[in-house]
Coordinates of N, CA, C and O and ligand atoms in Angstrom, one line a residue:
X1 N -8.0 -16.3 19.6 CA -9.4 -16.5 20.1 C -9.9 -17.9 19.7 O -9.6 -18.2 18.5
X2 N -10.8 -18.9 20.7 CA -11.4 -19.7 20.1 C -12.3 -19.6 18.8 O -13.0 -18.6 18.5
X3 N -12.3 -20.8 18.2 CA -13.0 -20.0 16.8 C -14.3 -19.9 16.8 O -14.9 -19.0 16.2
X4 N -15.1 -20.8 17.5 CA -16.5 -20.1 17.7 C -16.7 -18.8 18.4 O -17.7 -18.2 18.1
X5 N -15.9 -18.5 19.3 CA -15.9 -17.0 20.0 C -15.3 -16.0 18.9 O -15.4 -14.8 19.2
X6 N -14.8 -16.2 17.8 CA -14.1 -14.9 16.9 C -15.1 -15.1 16.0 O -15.4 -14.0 15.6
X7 N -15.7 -16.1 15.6 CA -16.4 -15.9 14.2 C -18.0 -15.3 15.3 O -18.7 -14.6 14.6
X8 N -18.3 -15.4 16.0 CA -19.4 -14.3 17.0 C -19.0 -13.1 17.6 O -19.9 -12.4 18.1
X9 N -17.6 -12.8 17.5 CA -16.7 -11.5 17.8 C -16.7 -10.6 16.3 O -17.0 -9.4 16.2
X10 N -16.4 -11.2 15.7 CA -16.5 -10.3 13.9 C -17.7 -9.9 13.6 O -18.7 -10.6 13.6
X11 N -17.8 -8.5 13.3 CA -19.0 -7.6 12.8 C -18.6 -6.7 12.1 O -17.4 -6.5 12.1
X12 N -19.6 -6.1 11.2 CA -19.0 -5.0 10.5 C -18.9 -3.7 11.3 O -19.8 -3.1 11.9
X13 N -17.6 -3.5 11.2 CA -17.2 -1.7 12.1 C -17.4 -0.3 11.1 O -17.0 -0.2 10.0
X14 N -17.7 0.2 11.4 CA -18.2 1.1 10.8 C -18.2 2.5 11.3 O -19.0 3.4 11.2
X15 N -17.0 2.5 11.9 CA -16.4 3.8 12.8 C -15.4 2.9 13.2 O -15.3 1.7 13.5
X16 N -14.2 4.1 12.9 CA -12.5 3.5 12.9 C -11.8 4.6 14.2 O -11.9 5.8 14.1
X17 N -11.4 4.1 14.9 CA -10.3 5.1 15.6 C -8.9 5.3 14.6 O -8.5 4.4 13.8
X18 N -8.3 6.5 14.8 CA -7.2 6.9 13.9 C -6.1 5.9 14.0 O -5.2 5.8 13.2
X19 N -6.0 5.2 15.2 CA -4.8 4.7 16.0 C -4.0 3.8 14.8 O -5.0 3.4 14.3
X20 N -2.8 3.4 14.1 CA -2.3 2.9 13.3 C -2.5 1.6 13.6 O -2.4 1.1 14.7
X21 N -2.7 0.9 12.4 CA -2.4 -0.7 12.6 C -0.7 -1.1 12.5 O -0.2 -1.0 11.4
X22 N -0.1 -1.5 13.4 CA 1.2 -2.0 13.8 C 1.2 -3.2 12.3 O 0.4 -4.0 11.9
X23 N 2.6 -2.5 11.9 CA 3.0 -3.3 10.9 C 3.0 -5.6 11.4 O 2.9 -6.6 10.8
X24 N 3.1 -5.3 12.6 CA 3.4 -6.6 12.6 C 1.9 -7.1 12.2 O 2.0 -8.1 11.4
X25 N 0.7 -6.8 12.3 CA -0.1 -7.2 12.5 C -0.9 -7.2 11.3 O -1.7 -8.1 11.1
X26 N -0.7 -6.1 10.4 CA -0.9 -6.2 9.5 C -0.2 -7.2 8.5 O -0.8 -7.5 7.5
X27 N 1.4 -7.7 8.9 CA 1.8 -9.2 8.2 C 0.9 -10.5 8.8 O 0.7 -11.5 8.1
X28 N 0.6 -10.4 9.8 CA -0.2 -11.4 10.3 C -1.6 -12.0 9.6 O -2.1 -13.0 9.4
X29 N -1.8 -10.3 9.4 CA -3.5 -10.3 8.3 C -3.2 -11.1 7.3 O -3.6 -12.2 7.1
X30 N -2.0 -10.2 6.3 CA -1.9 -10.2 4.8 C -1.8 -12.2 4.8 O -2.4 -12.8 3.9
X31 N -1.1 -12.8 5.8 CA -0.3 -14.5 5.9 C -2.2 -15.1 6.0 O -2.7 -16.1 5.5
X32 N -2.5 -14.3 6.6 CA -3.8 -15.3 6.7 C -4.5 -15.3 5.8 O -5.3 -16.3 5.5
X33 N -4.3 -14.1 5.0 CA -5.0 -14.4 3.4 C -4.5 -15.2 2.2 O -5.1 -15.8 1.3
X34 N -2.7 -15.1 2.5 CA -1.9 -16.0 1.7 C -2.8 -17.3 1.6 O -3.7 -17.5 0.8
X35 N -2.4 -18.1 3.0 CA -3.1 -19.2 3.1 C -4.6 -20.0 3.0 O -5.0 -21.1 3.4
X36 N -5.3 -18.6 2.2 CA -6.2 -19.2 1.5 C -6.6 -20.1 0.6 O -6.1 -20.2 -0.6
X37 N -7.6 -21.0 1.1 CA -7.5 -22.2 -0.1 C -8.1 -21.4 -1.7 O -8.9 -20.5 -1.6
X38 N -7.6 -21.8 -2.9 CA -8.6 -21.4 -3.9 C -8.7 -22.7 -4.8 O -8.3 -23.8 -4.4
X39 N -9.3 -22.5 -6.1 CA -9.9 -23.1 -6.5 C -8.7 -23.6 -7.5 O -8.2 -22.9 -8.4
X40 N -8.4 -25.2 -7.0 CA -7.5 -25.8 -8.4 C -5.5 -24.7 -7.6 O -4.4 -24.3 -8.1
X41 N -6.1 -24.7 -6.3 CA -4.9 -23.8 -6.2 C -4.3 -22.6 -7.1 O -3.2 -22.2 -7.0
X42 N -5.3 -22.1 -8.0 CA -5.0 -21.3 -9.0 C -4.2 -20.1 -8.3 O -3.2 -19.6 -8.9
X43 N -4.8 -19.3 -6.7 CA -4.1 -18.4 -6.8 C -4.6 -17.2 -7.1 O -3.9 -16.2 -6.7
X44 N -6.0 -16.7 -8.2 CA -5.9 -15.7 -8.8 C -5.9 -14.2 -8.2 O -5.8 -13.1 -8.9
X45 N -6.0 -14.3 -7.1 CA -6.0 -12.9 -6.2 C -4.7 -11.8 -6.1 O -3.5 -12.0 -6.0
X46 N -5.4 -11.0 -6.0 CA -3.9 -10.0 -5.7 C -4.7 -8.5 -4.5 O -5.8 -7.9 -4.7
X47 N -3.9 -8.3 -3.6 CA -4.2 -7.4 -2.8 C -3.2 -6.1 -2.4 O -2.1 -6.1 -1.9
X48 N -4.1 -5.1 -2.9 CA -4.0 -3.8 -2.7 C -4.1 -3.4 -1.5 O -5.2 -3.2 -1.0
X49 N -2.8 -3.1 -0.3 CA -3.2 -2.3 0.5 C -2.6 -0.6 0.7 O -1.5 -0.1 0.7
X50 N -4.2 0.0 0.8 CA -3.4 1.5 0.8 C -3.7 1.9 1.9 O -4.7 1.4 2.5
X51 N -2.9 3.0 2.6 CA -2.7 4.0 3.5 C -3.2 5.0 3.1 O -2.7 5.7 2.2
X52 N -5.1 5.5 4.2 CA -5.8 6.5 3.6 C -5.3 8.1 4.4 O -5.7 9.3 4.4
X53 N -4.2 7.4 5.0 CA -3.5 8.9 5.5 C -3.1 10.2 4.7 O -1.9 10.1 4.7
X54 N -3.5 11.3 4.0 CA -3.5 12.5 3.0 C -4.2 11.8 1.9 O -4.5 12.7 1.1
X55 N -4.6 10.7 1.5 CA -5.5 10.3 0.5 C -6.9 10.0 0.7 O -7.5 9.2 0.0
X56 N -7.8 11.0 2.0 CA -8.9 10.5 2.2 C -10.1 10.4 0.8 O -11.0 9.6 0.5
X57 N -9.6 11.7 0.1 CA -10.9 12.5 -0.4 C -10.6 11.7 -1.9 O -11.5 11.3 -2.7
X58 N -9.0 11.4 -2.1 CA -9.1 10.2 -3.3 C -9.8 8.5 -2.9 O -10.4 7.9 -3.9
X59 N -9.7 8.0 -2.1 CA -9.8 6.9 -1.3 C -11.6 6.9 -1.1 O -12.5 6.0 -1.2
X60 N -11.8 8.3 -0.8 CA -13.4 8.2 -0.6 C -13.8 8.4 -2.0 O -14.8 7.7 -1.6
X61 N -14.0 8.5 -2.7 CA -14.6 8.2 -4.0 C -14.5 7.1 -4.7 O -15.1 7.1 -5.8
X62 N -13.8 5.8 -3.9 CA -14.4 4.7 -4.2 C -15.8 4.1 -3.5 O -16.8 3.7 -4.1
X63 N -15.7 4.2 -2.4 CA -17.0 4.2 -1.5 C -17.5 5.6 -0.2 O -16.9 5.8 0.8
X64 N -18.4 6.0 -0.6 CA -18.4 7.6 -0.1 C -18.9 7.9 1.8 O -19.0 9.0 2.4
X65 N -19.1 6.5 2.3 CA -19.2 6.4 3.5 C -17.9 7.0 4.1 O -16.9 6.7 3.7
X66 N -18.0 7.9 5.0 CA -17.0 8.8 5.7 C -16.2 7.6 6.3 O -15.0 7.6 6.0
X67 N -16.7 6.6 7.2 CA -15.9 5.7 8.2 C -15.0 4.8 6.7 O -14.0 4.1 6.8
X68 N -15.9 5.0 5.7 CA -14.5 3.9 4.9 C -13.3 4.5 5.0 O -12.5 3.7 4.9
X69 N -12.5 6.1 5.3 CA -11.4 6.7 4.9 C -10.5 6.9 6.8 O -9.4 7.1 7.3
X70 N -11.8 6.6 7.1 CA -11.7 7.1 8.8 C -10.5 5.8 9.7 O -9.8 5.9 10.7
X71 N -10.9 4.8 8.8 CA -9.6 3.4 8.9 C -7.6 3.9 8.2 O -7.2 4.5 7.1
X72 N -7.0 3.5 9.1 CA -5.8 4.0 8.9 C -5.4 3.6 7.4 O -4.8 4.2 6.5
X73 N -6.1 1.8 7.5 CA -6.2 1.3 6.0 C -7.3 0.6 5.2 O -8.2 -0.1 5.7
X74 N -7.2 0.8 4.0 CA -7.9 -0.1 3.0 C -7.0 -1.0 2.4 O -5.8 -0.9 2.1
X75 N -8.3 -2.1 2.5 CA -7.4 -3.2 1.5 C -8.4 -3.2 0.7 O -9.5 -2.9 0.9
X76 N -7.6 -3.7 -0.6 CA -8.7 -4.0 -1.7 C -8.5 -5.5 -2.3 O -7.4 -5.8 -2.8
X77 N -9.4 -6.2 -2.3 CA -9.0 -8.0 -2.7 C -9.7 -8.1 -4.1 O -10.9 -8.1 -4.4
X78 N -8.6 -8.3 -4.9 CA -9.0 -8.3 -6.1 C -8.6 -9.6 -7.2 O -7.6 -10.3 -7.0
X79 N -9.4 -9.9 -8.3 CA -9.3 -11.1 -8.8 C -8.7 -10.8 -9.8 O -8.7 -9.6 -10.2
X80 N -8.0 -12.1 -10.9 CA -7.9 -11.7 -12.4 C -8.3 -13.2 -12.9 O -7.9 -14.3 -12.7
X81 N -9.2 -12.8 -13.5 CA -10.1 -13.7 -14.2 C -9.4 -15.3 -15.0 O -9.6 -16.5 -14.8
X82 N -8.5 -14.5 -16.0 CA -7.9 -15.5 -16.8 C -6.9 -16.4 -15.7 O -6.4 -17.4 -16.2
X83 N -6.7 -16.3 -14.4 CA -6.1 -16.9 -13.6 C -6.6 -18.2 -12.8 O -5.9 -19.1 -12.3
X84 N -8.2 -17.9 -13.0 CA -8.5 -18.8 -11.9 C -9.3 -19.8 -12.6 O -9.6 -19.5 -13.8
X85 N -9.8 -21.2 -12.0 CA -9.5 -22.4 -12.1 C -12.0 -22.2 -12.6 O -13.0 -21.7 -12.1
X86 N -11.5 -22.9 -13.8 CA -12.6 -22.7 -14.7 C -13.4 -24.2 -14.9 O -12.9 -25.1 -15.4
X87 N -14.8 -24.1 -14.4 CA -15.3 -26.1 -14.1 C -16.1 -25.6 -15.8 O -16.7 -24.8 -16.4
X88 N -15.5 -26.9 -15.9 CA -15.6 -27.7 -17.4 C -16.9 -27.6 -17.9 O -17.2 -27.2 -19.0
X89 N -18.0 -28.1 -16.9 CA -19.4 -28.7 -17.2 C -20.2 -27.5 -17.9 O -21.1 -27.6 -18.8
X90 N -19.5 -25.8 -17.4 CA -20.7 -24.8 -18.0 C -19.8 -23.6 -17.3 O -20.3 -22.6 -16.7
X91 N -18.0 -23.8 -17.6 CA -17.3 -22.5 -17.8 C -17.7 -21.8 -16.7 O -17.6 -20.6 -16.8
X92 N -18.2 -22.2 -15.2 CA -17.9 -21.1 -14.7 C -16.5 -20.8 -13.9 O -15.8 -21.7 -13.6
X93 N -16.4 -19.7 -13.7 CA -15.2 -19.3 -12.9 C -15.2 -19.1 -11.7 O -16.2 -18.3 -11.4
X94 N -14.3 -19.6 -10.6 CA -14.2 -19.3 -9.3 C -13.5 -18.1 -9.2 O -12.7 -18.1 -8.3
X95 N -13.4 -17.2 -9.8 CA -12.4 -16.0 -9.0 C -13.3 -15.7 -8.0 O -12.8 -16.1 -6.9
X96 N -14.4 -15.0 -7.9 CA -15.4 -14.7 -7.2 C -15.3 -15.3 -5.5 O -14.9 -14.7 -4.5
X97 N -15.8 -16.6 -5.6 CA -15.4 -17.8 -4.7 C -14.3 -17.6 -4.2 O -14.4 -17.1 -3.0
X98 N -12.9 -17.6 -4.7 CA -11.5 -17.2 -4.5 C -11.1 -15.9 -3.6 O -10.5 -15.7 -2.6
X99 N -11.8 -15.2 -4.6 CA -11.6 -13.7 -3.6 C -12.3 -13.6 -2.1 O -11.7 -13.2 -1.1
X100 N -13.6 -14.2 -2.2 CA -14.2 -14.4 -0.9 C -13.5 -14.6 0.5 O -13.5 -14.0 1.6
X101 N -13.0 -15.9 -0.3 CA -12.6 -16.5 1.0 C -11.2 -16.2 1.3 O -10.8 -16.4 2.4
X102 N -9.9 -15.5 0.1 CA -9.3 -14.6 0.9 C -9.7 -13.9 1.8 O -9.2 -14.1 2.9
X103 N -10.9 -12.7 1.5 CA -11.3 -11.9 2.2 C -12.0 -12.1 3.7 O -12.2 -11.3 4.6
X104 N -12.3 -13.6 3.6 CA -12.9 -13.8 5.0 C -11.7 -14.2 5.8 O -11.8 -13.8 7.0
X105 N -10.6 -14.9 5.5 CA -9.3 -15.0 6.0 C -8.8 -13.9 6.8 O -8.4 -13.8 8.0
X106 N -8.9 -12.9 5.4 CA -7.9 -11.2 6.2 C -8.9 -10.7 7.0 O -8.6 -9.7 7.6
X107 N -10.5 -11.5 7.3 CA -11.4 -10.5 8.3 C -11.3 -10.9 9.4 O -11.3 -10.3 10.5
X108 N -11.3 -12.7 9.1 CA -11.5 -13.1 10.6 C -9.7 -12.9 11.2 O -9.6 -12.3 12.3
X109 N -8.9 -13.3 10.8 CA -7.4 -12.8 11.1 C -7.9 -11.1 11.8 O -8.2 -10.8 13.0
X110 N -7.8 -10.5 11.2 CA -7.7 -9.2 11.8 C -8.7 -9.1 13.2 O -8.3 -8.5 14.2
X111 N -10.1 -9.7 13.2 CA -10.9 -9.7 14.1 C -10.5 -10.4 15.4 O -10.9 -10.2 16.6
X112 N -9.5 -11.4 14.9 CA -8.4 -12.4 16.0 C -7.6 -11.5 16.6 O -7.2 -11.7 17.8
X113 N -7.1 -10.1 15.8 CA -6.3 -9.5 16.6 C -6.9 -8.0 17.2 O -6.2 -7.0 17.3
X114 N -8.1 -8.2 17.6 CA -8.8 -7.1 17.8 C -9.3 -5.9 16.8 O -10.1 -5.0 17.0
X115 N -8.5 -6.5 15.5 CA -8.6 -5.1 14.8 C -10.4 -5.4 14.0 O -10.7 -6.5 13.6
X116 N -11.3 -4.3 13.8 CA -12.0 -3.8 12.7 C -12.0 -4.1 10.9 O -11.1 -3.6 10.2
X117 N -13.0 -5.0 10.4 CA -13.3 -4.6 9.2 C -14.4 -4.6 8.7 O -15.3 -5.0 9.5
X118 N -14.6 -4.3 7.4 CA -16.4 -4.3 7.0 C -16.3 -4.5 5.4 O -15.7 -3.7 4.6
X119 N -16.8 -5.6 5.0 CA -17.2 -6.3 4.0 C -17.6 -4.9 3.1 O -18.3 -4.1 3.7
X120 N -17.3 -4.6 1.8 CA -17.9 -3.4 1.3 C -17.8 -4.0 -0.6 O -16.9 -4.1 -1.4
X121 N -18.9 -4.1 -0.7 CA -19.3 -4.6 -2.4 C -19.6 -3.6 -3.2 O -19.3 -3.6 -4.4
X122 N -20.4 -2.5 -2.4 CA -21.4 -1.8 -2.7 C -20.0 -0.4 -3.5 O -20.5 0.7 -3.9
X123 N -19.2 -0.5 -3.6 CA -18.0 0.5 -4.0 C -18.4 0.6 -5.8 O -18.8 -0.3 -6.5
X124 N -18.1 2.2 -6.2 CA -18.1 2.5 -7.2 C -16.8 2.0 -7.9 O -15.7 2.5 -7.6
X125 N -17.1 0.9 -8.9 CA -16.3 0.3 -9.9 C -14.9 1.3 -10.6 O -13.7 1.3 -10.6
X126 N -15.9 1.9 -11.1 CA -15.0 2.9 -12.0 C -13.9 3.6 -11.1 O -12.7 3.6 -11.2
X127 N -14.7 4.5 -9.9 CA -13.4 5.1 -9.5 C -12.4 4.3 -8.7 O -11.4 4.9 -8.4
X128 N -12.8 2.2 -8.2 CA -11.9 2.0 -7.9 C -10.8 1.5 -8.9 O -9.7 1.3 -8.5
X129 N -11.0 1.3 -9.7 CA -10.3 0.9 -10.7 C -9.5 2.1 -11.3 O -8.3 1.8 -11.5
X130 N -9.8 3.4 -11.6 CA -8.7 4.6 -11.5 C -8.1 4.6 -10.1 O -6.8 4.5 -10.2
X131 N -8.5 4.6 -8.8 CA -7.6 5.0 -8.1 C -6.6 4.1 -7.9 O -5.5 4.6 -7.5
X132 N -6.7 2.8 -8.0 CA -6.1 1.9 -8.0 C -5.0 1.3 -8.6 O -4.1 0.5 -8.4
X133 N -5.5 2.2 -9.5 CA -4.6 2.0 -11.0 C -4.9 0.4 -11.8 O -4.0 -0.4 -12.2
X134 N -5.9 0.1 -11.8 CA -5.8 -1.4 -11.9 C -5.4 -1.6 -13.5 O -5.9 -0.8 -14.3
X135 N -4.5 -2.7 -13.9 CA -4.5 -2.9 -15.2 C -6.2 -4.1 -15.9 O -6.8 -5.1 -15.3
X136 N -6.4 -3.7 -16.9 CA -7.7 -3.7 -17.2 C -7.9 -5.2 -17.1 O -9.0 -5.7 -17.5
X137 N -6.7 -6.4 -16.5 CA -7.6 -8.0 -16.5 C -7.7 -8.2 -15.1 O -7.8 -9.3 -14.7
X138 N -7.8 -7.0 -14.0 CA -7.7 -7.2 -12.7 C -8.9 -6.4 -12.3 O -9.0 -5.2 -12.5
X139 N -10.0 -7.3 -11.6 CA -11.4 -6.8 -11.2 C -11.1 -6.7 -9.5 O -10.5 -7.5 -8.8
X140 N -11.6 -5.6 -9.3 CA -11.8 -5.2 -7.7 C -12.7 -6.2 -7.7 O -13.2 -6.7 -8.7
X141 N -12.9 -6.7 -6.0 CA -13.9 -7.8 -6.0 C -14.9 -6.9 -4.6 O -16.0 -6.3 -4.5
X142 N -13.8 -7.1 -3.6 CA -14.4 -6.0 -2.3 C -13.2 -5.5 -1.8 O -12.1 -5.9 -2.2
X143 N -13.5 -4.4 -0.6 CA -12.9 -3.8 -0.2 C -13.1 -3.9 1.1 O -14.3 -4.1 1.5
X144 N -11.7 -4.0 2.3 CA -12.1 -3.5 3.4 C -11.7 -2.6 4.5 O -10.6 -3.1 4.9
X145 N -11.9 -1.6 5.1 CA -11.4 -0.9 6.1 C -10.4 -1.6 7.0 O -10.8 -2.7 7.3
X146 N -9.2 -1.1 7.6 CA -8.4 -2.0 8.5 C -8.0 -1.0 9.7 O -7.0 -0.3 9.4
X147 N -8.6 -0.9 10.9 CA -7.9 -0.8 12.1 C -9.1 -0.6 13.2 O -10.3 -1.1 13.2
X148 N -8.9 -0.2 13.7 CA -9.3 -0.8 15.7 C -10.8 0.0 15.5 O -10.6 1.2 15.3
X149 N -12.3 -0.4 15.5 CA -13.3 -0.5 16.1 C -13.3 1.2 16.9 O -12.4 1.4 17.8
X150 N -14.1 2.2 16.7 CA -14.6 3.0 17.4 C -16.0 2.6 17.6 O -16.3 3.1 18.7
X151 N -17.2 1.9 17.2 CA -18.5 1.5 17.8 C -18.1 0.0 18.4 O -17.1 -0.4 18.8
X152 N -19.2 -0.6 18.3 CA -19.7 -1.9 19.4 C -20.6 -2.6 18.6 O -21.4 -1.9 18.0
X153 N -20.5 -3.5 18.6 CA -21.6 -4.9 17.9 C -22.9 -4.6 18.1 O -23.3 -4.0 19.1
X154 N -23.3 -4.8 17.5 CA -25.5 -4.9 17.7 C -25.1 -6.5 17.4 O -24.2 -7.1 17.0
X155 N -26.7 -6.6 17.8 CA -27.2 -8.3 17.4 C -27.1 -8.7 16.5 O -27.4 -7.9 15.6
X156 N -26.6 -9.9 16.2 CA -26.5 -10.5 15.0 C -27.5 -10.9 14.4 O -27.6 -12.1 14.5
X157 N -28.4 -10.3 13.7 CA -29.7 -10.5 13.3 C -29.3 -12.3 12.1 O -28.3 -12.4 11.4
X158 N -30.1 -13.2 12.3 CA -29.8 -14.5 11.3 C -30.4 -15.5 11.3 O -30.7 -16.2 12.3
X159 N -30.7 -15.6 10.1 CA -32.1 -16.9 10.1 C -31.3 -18.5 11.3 O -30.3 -19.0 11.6
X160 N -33.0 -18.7 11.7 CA -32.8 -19.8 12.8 C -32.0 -20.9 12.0 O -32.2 -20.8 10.8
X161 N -31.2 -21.9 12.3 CA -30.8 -23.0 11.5 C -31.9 -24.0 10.9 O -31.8 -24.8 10.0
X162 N -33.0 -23.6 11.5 CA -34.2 -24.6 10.9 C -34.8 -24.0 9.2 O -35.5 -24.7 8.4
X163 N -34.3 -22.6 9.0 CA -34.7 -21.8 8.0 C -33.3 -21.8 7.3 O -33.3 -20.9 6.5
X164 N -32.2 -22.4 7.3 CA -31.3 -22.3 6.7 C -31.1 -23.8 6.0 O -31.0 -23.8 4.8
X165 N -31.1 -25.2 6.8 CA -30.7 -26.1 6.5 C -31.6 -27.3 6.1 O -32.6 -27.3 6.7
X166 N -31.3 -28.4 5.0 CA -32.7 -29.2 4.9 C -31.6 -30.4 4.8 O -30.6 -30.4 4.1
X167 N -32.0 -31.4 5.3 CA -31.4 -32.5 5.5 C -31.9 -33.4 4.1 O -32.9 -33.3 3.5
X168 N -30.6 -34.5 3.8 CA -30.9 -35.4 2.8 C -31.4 -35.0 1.0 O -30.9 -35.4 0.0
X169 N -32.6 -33.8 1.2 CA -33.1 -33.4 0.0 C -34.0 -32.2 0.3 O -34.6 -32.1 1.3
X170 N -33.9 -31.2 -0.9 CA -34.9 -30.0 -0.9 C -36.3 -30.0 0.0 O -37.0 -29.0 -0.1
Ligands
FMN201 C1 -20.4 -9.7 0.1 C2 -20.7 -8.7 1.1 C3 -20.8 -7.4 0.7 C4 -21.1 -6.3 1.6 N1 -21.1 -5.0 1.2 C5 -21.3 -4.1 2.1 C6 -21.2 -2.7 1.7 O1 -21.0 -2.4 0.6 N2 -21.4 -1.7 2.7 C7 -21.6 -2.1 4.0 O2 -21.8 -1.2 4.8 N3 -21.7 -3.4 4.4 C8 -21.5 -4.3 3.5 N4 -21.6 -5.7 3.9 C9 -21.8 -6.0 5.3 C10 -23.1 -6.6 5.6 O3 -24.1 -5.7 5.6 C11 -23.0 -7.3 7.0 O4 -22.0 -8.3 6.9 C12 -24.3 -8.0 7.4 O5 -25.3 -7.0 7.6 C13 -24.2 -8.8 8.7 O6 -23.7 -7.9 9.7 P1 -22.3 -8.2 10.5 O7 -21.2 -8.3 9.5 O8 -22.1 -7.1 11.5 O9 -22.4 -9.6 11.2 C14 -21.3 -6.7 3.0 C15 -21.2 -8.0 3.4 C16 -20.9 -9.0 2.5 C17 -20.7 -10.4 3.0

């Protein structure tokens, strides 16, 4: 898809048909998140994908929305802190940043191939980190649902560009 037409094609889905996501396509996802830029090239991401097929009711207790388990898959994009690329002036860390824009990779990719996802922050920490098994220097960052769209887009509600942008200075 042209990229102004995919990045106005991606919305959050929030109703999944069962239909499987075709392995090919899900390599297509995963390659598009490889090739995310990060910070200092550090790299620090790692991604969890599970198959919520007989694991709904473990899988829903990271986030308790019925449509999160209703997707064939979850991915989970997650950071490790001591990995990523740390600015000098006041220590902060990009993992955050890092993880992001993996994540917007594997959305708009998947949105390229027709498929469904939805940005999900709002997930209970603790139980993703049990279900996940995560070892304790690897932070969930978000999660997202992965396969084919059962609803339809509403309007993209979003501030005019005149409320967003200020030229030269504050
Ligand atoms: C960082 C981030 C976290 C989000 N977390 C959630 C979430 O926990 N649950 C949810 O239903 N939507 C979540 N969303 C989706 C937003 O509500 C949605 O992107 C926004 O309302 C714009 O709608 P659109 O994605 O359909 O364009 C999140 C989006 C972002 C970017």
């Amino acid at each position: 898809m042209e990229y102004s037409k995919l990045i106005a094609a991606r919305y959050s889905v929030r109703a999944y048909r069962p239909d499987p996501v075709e392995d090919e396509k899900l390599q297509l996802i995963l390659e598009a998140a490889r090739l995310a830029p990060t910070a200092a090239n550090r790299q620090p991401i790692q991604l969890v994908v599970m198959r919520t097929a007989g694991r709904e009711a473990e899988i829903g207790r990271i986030y308790g929305r019925p449509w999160f388990v209703q997707a064939p898959l979850v991915i989970a994009i997650c950071a490790i802190s001591s990995q990523a690329w740390v600015r000098e002036s006041d220590r902060f860390n990009a993992r955050i940043i890092d993880a992001a824009i993996v994540a917007d990779h594997l959305i708009l990719a998947a949105a390229n191939l027709g498929l469904g996802t939805c940005w999900i922050a709002a997930f209970d920490v603790q139980a993703a980190r049990s279900v996940l098994c995560l070892p304790d220097e690897v932070e969930p960052v978000i999660f997202t649902p992965l396969g084919y769209p059962a609803d339809s887009p509403g309007p993209k509600i979003r501030k005019p560009l005149a409320e967003l942008v200020r030229y030269e200075h504050w």
